CSV table of N, CA and C in Angstrom, one decimal:
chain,number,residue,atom,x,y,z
A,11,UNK,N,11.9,19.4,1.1
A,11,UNK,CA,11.4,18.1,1.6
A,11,UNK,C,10.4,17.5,0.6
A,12,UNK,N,10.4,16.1,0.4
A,12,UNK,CA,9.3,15.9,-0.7
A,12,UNK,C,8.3,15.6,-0.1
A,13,UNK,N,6.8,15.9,-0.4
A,13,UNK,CA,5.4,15.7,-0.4
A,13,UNK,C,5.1,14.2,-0.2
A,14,UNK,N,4.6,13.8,0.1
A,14,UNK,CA,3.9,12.1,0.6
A,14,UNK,C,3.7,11.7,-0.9
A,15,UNK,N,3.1,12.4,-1.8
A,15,UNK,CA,2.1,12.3,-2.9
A,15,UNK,C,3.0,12.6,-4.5
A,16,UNK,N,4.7,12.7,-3.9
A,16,UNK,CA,4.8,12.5,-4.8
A,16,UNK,C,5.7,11.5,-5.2
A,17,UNK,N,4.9,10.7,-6.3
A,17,UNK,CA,5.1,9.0,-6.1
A,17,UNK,C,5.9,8.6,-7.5
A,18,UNK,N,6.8,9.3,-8.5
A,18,UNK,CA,7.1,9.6,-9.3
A,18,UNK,C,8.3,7.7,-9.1
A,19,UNK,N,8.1,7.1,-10.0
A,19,UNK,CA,9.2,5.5,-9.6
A,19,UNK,C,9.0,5.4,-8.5
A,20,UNK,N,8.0,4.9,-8.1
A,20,UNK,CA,7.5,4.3,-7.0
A,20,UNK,C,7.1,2.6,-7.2
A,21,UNK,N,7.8,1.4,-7.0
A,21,UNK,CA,6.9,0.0,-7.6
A,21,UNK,C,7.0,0.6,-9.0
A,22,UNK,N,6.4,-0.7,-9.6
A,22,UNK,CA,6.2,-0.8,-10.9
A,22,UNK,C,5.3,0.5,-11.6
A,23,UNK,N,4.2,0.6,-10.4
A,23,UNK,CA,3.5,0.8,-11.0
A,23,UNK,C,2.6,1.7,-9.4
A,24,UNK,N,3.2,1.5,-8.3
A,24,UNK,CA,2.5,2.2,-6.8
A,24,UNK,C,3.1,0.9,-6.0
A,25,UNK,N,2.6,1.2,-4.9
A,25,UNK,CA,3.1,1.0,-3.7
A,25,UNK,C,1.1,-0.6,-3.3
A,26,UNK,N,1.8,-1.4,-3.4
A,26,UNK,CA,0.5,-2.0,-2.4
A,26,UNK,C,0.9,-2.4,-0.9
A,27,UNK,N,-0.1,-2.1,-0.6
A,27,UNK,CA,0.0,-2.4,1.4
A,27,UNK,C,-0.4,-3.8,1.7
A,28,UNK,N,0.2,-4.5,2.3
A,28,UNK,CA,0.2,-5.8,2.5
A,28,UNK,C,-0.4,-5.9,3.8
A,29,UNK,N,-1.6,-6.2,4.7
A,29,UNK,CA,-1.7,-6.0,6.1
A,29,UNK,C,-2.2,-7.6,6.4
A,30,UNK,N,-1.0,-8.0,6.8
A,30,UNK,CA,-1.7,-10.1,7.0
A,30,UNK,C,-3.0,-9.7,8.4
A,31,UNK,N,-3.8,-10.8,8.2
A,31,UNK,CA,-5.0,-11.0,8.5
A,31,UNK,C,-5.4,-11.9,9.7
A,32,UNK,N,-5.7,-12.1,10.4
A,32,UNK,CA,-6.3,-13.6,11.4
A,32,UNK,C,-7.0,-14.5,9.9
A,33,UNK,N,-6.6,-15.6,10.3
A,33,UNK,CA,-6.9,-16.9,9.7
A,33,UNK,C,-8.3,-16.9,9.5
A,34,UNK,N,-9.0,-17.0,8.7
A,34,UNK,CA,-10.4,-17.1,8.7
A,34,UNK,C,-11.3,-16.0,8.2
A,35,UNK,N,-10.3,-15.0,8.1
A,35,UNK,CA,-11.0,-13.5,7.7
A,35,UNK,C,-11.6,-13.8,6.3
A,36,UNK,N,-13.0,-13.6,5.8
A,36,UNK,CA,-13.5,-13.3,5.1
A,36,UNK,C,-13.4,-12.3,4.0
A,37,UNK,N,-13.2,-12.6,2.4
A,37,UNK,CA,-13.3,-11.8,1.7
A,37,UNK,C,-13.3,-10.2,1.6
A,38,UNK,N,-15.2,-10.6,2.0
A,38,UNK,CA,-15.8,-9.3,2.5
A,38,UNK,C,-15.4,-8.6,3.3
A,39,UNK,N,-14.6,-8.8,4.5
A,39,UNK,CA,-13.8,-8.2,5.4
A,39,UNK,C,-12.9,-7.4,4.9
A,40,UNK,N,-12.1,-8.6,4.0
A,40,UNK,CA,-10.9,-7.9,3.7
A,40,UNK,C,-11.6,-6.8,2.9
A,41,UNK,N,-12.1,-6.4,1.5
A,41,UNK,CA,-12.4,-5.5,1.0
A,41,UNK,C,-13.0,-4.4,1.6
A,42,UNK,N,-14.0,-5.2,2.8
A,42,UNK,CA,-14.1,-3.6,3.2
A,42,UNK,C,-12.8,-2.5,4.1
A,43,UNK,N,-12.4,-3.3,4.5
A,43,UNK,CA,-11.2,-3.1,5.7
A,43,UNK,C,-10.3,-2.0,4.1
A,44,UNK,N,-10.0,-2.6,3.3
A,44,UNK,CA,-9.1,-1.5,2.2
A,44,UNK,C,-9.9,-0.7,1.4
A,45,UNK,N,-11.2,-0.5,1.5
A,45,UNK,CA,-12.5,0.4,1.1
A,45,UNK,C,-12.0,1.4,2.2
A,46,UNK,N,-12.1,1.4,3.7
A,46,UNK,CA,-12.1,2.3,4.4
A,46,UNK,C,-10.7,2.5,4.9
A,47,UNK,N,-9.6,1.8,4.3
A,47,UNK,CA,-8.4,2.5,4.5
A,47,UNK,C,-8.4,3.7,3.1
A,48,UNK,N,-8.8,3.5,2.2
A,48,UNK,CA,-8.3,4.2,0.9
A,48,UNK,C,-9.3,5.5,1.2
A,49,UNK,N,-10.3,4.9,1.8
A,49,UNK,CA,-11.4,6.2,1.9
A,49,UNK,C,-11.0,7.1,3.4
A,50,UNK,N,-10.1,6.5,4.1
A,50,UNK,CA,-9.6,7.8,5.2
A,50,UNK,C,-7.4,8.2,4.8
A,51,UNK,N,-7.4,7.5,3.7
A,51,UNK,CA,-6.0,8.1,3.8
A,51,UNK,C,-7.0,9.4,2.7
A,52,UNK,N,-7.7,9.4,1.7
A,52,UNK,CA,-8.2,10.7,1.2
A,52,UNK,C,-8.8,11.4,1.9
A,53,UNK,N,-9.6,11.3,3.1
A,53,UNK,CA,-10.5,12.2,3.8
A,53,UNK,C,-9.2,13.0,4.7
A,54,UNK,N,-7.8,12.5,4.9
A,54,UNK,CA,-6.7,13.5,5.7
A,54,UNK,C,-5.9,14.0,5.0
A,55,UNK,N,-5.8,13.3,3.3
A,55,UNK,CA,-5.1,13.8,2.5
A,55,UNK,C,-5.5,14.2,0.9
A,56,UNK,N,-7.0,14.7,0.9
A,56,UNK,CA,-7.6,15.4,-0.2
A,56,UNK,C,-6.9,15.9,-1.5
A,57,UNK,N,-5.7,16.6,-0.7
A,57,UNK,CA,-5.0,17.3,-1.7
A,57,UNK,C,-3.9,16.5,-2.6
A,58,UNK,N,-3.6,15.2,-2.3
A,58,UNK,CA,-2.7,14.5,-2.5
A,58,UNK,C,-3.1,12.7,-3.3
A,59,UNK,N,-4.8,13.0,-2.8
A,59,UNK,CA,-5.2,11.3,-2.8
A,59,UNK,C,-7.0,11.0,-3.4
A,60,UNK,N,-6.8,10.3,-4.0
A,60,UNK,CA,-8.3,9.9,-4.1
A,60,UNK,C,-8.8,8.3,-4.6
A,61,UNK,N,-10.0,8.2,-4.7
A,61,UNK,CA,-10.2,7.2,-4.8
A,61,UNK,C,-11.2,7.0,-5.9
A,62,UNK,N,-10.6,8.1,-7.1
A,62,UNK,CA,-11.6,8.3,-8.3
A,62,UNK,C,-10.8,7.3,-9.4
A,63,UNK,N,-11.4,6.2,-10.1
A,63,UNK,CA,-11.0,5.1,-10.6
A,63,UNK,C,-10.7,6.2,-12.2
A,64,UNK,N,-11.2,7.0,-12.6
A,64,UNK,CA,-11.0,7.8,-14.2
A,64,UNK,C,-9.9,8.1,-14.3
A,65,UNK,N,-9.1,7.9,-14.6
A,65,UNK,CA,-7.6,8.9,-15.0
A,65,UNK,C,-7.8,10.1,-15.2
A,66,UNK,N,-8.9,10.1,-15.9
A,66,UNK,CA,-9.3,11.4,-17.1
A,66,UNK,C,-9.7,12.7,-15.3
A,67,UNK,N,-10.4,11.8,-14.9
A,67,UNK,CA,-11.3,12.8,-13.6
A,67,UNK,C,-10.6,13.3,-12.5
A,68,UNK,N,-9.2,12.4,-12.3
A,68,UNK,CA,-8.2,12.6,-10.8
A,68,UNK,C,-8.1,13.8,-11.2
A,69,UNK,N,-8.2,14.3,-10.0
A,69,UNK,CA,-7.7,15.5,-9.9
A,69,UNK,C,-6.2,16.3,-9.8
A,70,UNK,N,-5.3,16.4,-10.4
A,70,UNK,CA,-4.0,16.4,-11.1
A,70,UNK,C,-3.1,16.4,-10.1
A,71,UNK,N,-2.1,15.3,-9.8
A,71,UNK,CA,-1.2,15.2,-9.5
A,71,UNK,C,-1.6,14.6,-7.9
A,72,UNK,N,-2.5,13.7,-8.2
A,72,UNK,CA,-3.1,13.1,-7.0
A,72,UNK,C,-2.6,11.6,-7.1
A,73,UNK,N,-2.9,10.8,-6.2
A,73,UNK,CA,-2.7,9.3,-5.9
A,73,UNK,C,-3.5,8.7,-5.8
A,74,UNK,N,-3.7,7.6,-6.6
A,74,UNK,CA,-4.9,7.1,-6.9
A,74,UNK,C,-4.9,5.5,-5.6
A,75,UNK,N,-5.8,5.7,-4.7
A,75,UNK,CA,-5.6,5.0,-3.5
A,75,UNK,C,-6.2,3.7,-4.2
A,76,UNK,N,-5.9,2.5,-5.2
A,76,UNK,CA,-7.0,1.6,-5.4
A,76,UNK,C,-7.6,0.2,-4.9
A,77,UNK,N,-8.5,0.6,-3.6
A,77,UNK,CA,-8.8,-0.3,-2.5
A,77,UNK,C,-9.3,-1.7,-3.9
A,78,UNK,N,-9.8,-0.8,-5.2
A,78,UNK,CA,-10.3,-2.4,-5.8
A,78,UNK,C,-8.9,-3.4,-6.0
A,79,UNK,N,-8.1,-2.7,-5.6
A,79,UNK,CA,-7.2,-4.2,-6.2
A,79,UNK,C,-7.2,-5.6,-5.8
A,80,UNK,N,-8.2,-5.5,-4.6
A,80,UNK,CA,-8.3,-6.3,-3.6
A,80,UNK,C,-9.8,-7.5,-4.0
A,81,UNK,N,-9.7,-6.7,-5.4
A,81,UNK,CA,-11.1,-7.0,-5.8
A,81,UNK,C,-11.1,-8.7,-6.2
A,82,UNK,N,-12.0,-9.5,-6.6
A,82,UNK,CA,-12.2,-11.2,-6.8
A,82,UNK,C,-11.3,-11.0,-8.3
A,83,UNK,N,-10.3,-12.0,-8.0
A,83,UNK,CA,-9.5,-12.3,-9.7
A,83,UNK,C,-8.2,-11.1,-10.3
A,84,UNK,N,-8.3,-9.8,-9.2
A,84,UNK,CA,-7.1,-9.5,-9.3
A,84,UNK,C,-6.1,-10.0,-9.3
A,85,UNK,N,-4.5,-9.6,-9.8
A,85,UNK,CA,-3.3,-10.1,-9.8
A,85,UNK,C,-2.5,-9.1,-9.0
A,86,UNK,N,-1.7,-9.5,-8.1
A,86,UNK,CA,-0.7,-8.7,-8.0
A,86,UNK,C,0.6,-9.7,-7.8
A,87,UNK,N,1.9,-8.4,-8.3
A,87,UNK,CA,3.2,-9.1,-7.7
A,87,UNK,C,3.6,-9.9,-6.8
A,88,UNK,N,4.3,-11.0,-6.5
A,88,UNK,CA,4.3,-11.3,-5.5
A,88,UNK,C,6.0,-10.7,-5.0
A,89,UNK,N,5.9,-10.7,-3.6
A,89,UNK,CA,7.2,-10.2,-2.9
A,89,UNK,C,8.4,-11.2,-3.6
A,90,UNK,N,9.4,-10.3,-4.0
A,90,UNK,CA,10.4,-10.5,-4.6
A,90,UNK,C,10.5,-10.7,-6.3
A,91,UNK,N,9.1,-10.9,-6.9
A,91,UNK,CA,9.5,-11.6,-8.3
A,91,UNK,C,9.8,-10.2,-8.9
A,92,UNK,N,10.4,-10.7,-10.0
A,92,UNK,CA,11.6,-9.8,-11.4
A,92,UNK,C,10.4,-9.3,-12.2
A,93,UNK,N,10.4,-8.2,-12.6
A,93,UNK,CA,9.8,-7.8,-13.9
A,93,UNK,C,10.2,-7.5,-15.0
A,94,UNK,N,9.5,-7.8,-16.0
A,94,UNK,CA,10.1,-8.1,-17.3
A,94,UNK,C,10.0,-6.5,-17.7
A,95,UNK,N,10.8,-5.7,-17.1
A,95,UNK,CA,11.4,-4.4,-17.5
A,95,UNK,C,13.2,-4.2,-17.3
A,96,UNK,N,13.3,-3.0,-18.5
A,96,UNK,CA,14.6,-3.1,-18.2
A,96,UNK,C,15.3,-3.0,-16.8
A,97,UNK,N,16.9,-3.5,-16.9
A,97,UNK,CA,17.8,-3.4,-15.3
A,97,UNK,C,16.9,-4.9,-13.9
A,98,UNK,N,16.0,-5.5,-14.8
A,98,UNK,CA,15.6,-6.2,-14.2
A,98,UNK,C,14.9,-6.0,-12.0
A,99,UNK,N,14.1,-5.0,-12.6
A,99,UNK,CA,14.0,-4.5,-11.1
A,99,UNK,C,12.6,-5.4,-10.5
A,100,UNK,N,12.8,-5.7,-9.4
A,100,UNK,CA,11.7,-6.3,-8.2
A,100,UNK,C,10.8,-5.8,-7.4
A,101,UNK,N,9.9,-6.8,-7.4
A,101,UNK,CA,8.8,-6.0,-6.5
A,101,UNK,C,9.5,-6.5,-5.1
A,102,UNK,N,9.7,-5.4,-4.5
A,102,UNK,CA,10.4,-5.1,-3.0
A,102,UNK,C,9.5,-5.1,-2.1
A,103,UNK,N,9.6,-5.9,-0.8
A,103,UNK,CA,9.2,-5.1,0.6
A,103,UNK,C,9.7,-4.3,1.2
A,104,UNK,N,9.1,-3.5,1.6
A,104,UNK,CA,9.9,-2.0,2.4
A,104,UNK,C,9.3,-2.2,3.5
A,105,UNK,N,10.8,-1.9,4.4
A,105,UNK,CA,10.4,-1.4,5.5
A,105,UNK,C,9.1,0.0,5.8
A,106,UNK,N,9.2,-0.4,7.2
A,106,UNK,CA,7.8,1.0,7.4
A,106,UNK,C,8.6,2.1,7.3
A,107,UNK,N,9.9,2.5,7.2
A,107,UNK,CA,10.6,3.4,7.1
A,107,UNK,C,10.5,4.4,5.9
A,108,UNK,N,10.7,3.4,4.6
A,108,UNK,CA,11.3,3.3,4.0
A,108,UNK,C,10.0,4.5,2.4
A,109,UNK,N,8.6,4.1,2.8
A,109,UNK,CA,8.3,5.1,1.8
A,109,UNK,C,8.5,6.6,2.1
A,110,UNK,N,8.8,6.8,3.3
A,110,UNK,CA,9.2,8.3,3.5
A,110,UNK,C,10.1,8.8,2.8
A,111,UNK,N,11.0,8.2,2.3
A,111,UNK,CA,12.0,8.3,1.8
A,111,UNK,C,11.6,8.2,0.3
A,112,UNK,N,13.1,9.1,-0.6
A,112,UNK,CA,12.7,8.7,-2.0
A,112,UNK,C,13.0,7.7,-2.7
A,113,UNK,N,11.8,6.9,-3.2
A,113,UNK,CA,12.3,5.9,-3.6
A,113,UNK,C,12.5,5.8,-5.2
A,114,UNK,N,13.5,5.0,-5.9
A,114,UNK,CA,13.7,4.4,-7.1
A,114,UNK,C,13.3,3.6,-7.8
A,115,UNK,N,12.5,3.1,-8.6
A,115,UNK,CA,13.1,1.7,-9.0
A,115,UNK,C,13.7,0.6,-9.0
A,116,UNK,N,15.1,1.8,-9.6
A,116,UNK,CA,16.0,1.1,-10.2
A,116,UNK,C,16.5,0.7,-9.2
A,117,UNK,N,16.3,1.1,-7.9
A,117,UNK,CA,17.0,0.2,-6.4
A,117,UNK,C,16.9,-0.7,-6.2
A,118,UNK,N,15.8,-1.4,-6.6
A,118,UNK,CA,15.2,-2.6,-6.5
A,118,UNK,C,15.4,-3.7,-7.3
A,119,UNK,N,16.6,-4.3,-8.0
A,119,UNK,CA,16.8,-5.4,-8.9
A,119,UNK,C,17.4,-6.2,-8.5
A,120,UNK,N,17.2,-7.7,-9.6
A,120,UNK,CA,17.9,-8.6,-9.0
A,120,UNK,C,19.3,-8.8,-8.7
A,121,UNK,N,20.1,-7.8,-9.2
A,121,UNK,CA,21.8,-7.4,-8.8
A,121,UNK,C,21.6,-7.3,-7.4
A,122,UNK,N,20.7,-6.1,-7.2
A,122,UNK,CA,20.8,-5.8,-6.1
A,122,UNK,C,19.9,-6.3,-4.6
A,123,UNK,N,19.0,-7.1,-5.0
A,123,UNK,CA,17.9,-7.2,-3.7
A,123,UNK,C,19.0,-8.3,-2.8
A,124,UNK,N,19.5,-9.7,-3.4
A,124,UNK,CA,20.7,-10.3,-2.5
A,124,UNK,C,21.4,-9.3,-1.3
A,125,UNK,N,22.3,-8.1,-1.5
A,125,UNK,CA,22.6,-7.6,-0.8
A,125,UNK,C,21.9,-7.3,0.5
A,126,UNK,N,20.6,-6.2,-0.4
A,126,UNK,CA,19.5,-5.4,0.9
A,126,UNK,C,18.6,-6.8,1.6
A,127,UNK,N,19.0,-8.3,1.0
A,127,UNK,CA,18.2,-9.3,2.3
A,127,UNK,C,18.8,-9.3,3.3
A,128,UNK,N,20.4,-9.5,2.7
A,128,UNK,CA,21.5,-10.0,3.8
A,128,UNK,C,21.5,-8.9,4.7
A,129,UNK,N,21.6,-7.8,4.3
A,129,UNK,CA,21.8,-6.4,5.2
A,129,UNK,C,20.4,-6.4,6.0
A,130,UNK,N,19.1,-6.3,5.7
A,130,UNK,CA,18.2,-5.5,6.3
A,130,UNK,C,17.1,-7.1,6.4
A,131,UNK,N,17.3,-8.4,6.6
A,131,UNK,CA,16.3,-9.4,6.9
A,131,UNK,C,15.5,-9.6,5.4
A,132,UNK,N,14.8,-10.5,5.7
A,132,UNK,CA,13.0,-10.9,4.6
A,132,UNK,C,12.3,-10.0,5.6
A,133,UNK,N,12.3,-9.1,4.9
A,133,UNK,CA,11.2,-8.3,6.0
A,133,UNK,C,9.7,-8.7,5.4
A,134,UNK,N,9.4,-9.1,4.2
A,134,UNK,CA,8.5,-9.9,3.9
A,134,UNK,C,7.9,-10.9,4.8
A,135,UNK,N,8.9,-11.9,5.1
A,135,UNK,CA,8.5,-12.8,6.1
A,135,UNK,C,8.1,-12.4,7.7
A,136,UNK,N,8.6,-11.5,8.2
A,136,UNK,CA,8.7,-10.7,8.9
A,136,UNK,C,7.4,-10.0,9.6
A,137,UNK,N,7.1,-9.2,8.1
A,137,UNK,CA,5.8,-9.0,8.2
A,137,UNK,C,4.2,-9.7,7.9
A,138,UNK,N,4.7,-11.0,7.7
A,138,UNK,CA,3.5,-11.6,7.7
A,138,UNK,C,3.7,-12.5,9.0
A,139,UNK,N,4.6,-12.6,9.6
A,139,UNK,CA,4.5,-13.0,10.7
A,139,UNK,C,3.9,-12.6,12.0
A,140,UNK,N,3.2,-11.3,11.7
A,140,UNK,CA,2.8,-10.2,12.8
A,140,UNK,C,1.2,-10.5,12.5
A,141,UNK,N,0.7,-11.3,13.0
A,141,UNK,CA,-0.9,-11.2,12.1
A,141,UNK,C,-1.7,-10.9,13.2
A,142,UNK,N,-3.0,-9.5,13.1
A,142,UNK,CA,-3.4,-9.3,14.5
A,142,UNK,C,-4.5,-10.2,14.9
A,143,UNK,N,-5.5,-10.3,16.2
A,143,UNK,CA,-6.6,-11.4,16.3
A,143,UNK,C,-7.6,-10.8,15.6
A,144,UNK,N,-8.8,-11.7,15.3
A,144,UNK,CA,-9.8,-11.2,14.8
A,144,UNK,C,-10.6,-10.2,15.5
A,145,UNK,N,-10.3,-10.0,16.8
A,145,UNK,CA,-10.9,-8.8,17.9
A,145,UNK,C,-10.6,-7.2,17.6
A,146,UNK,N,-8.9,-7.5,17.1
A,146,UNK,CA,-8.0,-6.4,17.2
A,146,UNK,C,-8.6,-5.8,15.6
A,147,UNK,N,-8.4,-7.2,14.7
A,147,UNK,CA,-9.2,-6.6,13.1
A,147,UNK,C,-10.8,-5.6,13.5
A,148,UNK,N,-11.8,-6.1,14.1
A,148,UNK,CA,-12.7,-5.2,14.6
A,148,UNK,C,-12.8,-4.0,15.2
A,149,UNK,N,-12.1,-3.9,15.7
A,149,UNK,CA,-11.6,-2.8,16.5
A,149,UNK,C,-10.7,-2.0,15.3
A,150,UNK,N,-10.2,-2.3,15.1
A,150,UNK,CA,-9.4,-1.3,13.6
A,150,UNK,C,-10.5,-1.2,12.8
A,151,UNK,N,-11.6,-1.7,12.0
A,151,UNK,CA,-12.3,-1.3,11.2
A,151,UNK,C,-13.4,-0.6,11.8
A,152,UNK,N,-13.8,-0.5,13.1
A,152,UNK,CA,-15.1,0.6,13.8
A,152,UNK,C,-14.1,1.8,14.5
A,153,UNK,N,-12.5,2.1,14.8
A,153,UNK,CA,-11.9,3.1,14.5
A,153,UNK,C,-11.7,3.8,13.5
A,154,UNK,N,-11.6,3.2,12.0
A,154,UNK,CA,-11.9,3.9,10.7
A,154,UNK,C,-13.0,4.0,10.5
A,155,UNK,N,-14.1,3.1,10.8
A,155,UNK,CA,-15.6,4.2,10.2
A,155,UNK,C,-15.3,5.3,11.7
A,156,UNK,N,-15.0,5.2,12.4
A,156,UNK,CA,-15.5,6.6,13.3
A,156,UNK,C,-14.4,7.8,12.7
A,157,UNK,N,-13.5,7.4,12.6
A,157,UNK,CA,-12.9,8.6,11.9
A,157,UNK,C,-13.0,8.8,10.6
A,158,UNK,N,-13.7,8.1,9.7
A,158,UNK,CA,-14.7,8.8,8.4
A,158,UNK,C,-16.0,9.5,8.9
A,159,UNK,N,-16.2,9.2,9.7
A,159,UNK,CA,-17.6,9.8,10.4
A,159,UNK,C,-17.3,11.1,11.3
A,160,UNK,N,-15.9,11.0,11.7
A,160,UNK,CA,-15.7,12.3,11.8
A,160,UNK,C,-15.3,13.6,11.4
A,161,UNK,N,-14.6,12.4,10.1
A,161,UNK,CA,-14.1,13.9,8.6
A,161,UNK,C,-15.3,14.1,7.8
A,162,UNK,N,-16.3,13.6,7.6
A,162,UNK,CA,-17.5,14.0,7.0
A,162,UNK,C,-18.4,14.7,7.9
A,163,UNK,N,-18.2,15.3,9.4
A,163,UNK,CA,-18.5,16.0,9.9
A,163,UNK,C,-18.0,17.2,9.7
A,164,UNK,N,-16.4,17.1,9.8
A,164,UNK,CA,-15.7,18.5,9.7
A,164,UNK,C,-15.6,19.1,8.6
């Protein structure tokens, strides 16, 4: 069975988490909100994960969780564009299914994404369609500090 952590052709380059927002959500929100997701997928998965920015310092054969990408003036892909790599492969949305599984690259190109829309929806669209209230966002980020507050107990 393969390990969570190991991310070997995964995305270009990793996997980013997309979580749409209530309308109005602040910056600062957002970055803390992916500060304390990156800091409790490492506090349950130590062995597999961290959130040490050094290459040189990760600890080997770990996953580098990086909540900065969320940072002011980052870039990232947007769902569906081509990268200027060979076989022409795409930044994909995946189902929630779907990182359990092993994934490719090379699965992802423009030969091929036409097919997996028609078959499996824009799950892109899909999932930004699901946006929670600003109540529910609160309540998700004082359940993650309490469960960092309770791995830094144990």
């Amino acid at each position: 069975m393969r390990r969570a952590c190991d991310n070997e052709n995964i995305g270009s380059n990793g996997i980013h988490i997309v979580i749409p927002l209530p309308s109005g959500t602040t910056y600062e929100t957002s970055a803390t909100l992916a500060m304390l997701i990156a800091r409790v997928v490492v506090a349950h998965r130590p062995e597999c994960a961290t959130v040490e920015r050094s290459v040189r310092a990760r600890p080997a054969g770990t996953i580098y969780v990086d909540s900065m990408q969320n940072a002011r003036g980052k870039s990232m892909a947007c769902a569906y564009s081509v990268r200027a790599k060979e076989g022409a492969t795409v930044s994909a949305p995946l189902q929630q299914r779907e990182p359990k599984e092993r994934l490719r690259t090379s699965s992802f190109t423009a030969k091929t994404l036409p097919a997996r829309a028609a078959r499996i929806g824009d799950v892109w669209g899909d999932a930004l369609a699901k946006k929670p209230s600003a109540r529910v966002l609160t309540r998700a980020m004082k359940g993650l500090e309490h469960v960092l507050a309770g791995a830094s107990e144990a």
